[in-house]
PDB file of C-alpha atoms in Angstrom:
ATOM      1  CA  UNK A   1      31.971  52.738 194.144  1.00 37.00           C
ATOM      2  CA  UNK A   2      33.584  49.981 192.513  1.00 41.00           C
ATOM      3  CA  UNK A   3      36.656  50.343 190.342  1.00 47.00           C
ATOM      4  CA  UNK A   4      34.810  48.916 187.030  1.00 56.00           C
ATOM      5  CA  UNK A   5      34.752  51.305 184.800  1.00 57.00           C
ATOM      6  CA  UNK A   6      33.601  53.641 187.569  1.00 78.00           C
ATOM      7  CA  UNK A   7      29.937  51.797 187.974  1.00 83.00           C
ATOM      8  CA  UNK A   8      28.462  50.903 191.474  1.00 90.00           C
ATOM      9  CA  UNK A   9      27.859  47.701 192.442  1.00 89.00           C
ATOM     10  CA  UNK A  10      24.441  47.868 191.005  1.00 91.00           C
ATOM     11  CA  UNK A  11      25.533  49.001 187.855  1.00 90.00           C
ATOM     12  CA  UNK A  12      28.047  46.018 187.527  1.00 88.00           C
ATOM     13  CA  UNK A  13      25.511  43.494 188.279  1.00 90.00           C
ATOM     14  CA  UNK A  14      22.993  44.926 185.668  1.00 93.00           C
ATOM     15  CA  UNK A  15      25.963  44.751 182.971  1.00 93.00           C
ATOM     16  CA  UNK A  16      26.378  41.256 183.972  1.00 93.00           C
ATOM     17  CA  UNK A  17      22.924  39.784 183.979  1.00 95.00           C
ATOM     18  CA  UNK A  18      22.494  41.331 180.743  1.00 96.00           C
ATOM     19  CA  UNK A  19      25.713  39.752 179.694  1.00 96.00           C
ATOM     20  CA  UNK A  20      24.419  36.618 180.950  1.00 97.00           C
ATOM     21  CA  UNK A  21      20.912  36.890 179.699  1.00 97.00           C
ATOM     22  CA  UNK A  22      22.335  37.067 176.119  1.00 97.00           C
ATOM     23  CA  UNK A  23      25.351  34.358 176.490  1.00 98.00           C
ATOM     24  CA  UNK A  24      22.521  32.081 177.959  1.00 98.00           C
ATOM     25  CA  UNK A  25      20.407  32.561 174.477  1.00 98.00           C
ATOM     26  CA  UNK A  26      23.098  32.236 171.881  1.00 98.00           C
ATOM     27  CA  UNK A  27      24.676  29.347 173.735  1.00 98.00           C
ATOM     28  CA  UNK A  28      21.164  27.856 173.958  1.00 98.00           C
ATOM     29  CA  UNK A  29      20.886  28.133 170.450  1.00 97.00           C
ATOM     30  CA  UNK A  30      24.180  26.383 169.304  1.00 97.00           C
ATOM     31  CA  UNK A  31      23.185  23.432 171.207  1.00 97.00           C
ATOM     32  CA  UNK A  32      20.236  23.294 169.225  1.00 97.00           C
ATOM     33  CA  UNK A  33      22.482  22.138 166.029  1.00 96.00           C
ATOM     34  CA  UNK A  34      24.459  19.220 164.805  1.00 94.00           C
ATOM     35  CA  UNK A  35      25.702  20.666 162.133  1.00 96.00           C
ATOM     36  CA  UNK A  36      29.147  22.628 162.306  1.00 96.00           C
ATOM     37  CA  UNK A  37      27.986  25.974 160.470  1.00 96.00           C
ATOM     38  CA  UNK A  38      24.634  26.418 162.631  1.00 97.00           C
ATOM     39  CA  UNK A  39      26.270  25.687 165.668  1.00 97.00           C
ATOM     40  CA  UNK A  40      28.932  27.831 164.916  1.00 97.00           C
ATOM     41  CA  UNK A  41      27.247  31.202 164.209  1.00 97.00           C
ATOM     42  CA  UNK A  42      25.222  31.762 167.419  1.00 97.00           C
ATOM     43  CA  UNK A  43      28.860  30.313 169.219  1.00 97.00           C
ATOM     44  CA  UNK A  44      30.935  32.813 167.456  1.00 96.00           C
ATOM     45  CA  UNK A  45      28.344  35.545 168.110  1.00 97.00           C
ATOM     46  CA  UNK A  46      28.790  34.646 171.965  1.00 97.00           C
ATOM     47  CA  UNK A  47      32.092  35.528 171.920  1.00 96.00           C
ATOM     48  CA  UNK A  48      31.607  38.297 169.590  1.00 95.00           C
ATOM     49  CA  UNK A  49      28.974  39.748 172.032  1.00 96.00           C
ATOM     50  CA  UNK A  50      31.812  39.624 174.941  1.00 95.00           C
ATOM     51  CA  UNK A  51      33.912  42.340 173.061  1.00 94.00           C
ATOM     52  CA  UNK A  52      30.476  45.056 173.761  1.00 95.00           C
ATOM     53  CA  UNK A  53      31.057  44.220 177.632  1.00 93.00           C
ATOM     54  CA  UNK A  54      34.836  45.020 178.148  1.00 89.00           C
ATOM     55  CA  UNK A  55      33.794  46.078 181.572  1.00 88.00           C
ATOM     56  CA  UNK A  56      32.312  42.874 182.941  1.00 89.00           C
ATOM     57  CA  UNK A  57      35.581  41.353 184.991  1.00 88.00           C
ATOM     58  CA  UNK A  58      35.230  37.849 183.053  1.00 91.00           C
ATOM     59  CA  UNK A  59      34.608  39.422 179.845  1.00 94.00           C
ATOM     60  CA  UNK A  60      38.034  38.985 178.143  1.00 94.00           C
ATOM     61  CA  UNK A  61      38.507  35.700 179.809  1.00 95.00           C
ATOM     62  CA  UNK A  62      35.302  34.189 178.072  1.00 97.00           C
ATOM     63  CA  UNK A  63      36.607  35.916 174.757  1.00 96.00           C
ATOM     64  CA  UNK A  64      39.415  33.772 174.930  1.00 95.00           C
ATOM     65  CA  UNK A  65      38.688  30.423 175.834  1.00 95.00           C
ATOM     66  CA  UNK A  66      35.948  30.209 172.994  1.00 96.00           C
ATOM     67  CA  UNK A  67      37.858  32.222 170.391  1.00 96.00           C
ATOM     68  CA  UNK A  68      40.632  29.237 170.791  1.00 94.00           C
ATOM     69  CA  UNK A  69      37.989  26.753 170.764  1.00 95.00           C
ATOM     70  CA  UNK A  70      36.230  28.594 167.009  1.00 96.00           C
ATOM     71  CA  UNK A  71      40.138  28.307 166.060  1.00 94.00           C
ATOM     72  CA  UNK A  72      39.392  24.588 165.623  1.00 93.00           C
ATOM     73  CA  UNK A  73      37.534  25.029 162.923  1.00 94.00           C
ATOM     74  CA  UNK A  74      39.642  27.313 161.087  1.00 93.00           C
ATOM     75  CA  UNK A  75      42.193  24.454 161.729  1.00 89.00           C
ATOM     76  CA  UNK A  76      44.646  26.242 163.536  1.00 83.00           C
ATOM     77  CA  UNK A  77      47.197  26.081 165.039  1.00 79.00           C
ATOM     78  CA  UNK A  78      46.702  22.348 164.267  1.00 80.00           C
ATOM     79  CA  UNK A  79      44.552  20.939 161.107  1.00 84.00           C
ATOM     80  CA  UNK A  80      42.746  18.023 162.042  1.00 85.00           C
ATOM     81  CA  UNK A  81      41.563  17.132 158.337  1.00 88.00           C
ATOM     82  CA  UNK A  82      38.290  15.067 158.369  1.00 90.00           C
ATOM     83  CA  UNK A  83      37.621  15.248 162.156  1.00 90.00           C
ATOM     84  CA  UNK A  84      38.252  19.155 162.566  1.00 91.00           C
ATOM     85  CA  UNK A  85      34.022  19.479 162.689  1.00 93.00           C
ATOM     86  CA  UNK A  86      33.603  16.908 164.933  1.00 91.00           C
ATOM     87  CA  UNK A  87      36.361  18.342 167.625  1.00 91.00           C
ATOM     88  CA  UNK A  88      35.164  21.868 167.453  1.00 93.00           C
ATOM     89  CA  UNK A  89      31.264  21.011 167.943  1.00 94.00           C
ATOM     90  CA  UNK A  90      32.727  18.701 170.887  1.00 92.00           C
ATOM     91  CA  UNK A  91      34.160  21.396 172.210  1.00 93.00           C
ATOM     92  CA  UNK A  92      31.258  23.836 171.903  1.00 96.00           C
ATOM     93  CA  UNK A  93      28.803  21.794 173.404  1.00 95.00           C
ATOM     94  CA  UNK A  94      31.081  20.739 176.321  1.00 95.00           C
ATOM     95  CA  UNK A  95      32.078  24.725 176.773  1.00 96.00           C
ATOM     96  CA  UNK A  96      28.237  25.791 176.218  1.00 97.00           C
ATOM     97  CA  UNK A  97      26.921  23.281 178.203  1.00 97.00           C
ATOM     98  CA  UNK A  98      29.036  24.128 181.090  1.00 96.00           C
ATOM     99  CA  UNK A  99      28.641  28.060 180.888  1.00 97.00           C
ATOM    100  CA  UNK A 100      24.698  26.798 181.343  1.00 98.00           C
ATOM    101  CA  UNK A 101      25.400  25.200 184.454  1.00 97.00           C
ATOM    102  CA  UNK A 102      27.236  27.689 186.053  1.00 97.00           C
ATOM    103  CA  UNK A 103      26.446  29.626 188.377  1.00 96.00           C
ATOM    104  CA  UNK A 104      26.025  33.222 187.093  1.00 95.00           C
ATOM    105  CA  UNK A 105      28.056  35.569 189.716  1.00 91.00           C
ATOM    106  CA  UNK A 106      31.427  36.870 189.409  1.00 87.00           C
ATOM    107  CA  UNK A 107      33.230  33.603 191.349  1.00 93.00           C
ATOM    108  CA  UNK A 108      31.358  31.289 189.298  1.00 96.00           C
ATOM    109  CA  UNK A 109      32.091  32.643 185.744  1.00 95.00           C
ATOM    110  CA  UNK A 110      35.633  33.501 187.186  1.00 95.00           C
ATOM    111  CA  UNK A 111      35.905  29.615 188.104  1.00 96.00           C
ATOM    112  CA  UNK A 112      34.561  28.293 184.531  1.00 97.00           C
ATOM    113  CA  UNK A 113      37.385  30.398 182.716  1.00 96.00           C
ATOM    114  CA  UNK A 114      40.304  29.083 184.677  1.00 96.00           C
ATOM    115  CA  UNK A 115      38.452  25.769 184.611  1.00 95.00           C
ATOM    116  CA  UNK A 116      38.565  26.154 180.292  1.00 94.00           C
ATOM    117  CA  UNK A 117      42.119  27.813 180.657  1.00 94.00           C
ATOM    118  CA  UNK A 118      43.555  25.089 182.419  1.00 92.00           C
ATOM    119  CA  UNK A 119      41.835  22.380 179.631  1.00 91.00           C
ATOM    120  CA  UNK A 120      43.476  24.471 176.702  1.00 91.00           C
ATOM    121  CA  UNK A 121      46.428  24.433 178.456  1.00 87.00           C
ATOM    122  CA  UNK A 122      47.947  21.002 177.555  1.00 80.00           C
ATOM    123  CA  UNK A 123      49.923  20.669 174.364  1.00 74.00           C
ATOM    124  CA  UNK A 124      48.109  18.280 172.790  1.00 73.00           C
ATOM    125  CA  UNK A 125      44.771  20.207 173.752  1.00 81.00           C
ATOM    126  CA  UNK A 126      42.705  19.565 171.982  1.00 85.00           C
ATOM    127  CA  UNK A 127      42.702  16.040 171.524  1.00 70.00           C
ATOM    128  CA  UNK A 128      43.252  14.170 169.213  1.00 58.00           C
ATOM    129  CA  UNK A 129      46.889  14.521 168.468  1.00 47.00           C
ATOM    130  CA  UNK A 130      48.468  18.081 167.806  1.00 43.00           C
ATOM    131  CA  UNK A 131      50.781  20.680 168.673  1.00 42.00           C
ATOM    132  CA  UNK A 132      48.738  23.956 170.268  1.00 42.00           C
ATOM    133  CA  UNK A 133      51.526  26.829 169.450  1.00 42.00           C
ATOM    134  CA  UNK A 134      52.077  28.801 173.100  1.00 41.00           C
ATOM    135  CA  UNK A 135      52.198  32.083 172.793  1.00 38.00           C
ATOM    136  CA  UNK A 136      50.227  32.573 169.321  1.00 35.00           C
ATOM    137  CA  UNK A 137      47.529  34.861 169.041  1.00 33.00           C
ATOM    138  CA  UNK A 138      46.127  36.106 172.144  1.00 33.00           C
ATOM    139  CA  UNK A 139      48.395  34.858 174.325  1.00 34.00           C
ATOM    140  CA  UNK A 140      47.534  31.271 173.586  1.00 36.00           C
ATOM    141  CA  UNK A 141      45.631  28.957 175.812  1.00 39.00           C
ATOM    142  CA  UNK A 142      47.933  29.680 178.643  1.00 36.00           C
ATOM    143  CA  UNK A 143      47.500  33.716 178.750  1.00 37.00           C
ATOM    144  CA  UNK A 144      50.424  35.222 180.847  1.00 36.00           C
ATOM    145  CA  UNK A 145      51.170  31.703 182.763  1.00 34.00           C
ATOM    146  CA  UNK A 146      54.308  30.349 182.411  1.00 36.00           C
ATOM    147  CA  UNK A 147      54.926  27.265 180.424  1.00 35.00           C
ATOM    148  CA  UNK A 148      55.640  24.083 182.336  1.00 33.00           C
TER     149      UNK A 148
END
């Protein structure tokens, strides 16, 4: 038995393709768009969908790498007036078009979220300009790492 939410192996990897199956369509979907609102939605529903599989290892991690990346939109922590669409949807298709390419198994999704943590990490992430605020909701872009 695995220690997941006391599923077996089986179990886990059913949970994750399903995961995957529907991450795969709504990121599909926003790439579809080059307009901020419609690329948005099915984005935001990604994440959204991550908070049904709380058991899935990578789950959370996913949750927060895009969650900071729909921040841009909201402008925060930084307000990047007239190019805050044009950041975000930068930023969505990069993240969207990377969770396509990778590989779907635990080490693969578990080496796309550090990959995305370690680009939010940076101060002036994202670019251009601005001050990301450590420690703000969620942990910030750095979770529990300490800052350098």
């Amino acid at each position: 038995m695995s220690d997941h939410a006391g599923m077996t192996p089986s179990e886990e990897a059913e949970r994750l393709a399903e995961l995957v199956a529907e991450l795969d369509r709504l990121l599909s979907a926003a790439l579809t768009h080059d307009d901020p609102e419609p690329m948005r939605d099915p984005f935001l529903c990604a994440a959204g969908t991550l908070t049904e599989y709380g058991d899935v290892e990578s789950a959370g991690g996913l949750y927060r790498i895009w969650m900071n990346i729909d921040d841009i939109f909201d402008g925060w922590p930084v307000d990047y007036g007239d190019e805050t669409d044009a950041i975000a949807m930068r930023e969505i298709r990069l993240a969207a078009g990377e969770w396509l390419a990778t590989p779907k198994t635990e080490a693969g999704i578990s080496a796309y979220v550090d990959r995305w943590e370690a680009r939010q990490a940076p101060d002036d992430w994202p670019d251009p300009g601005g001050v990301w605020i450590a420690g703000g909701w969620g942990g910030g872009p750095r979770g529990n790492r300490a800052v350098k």
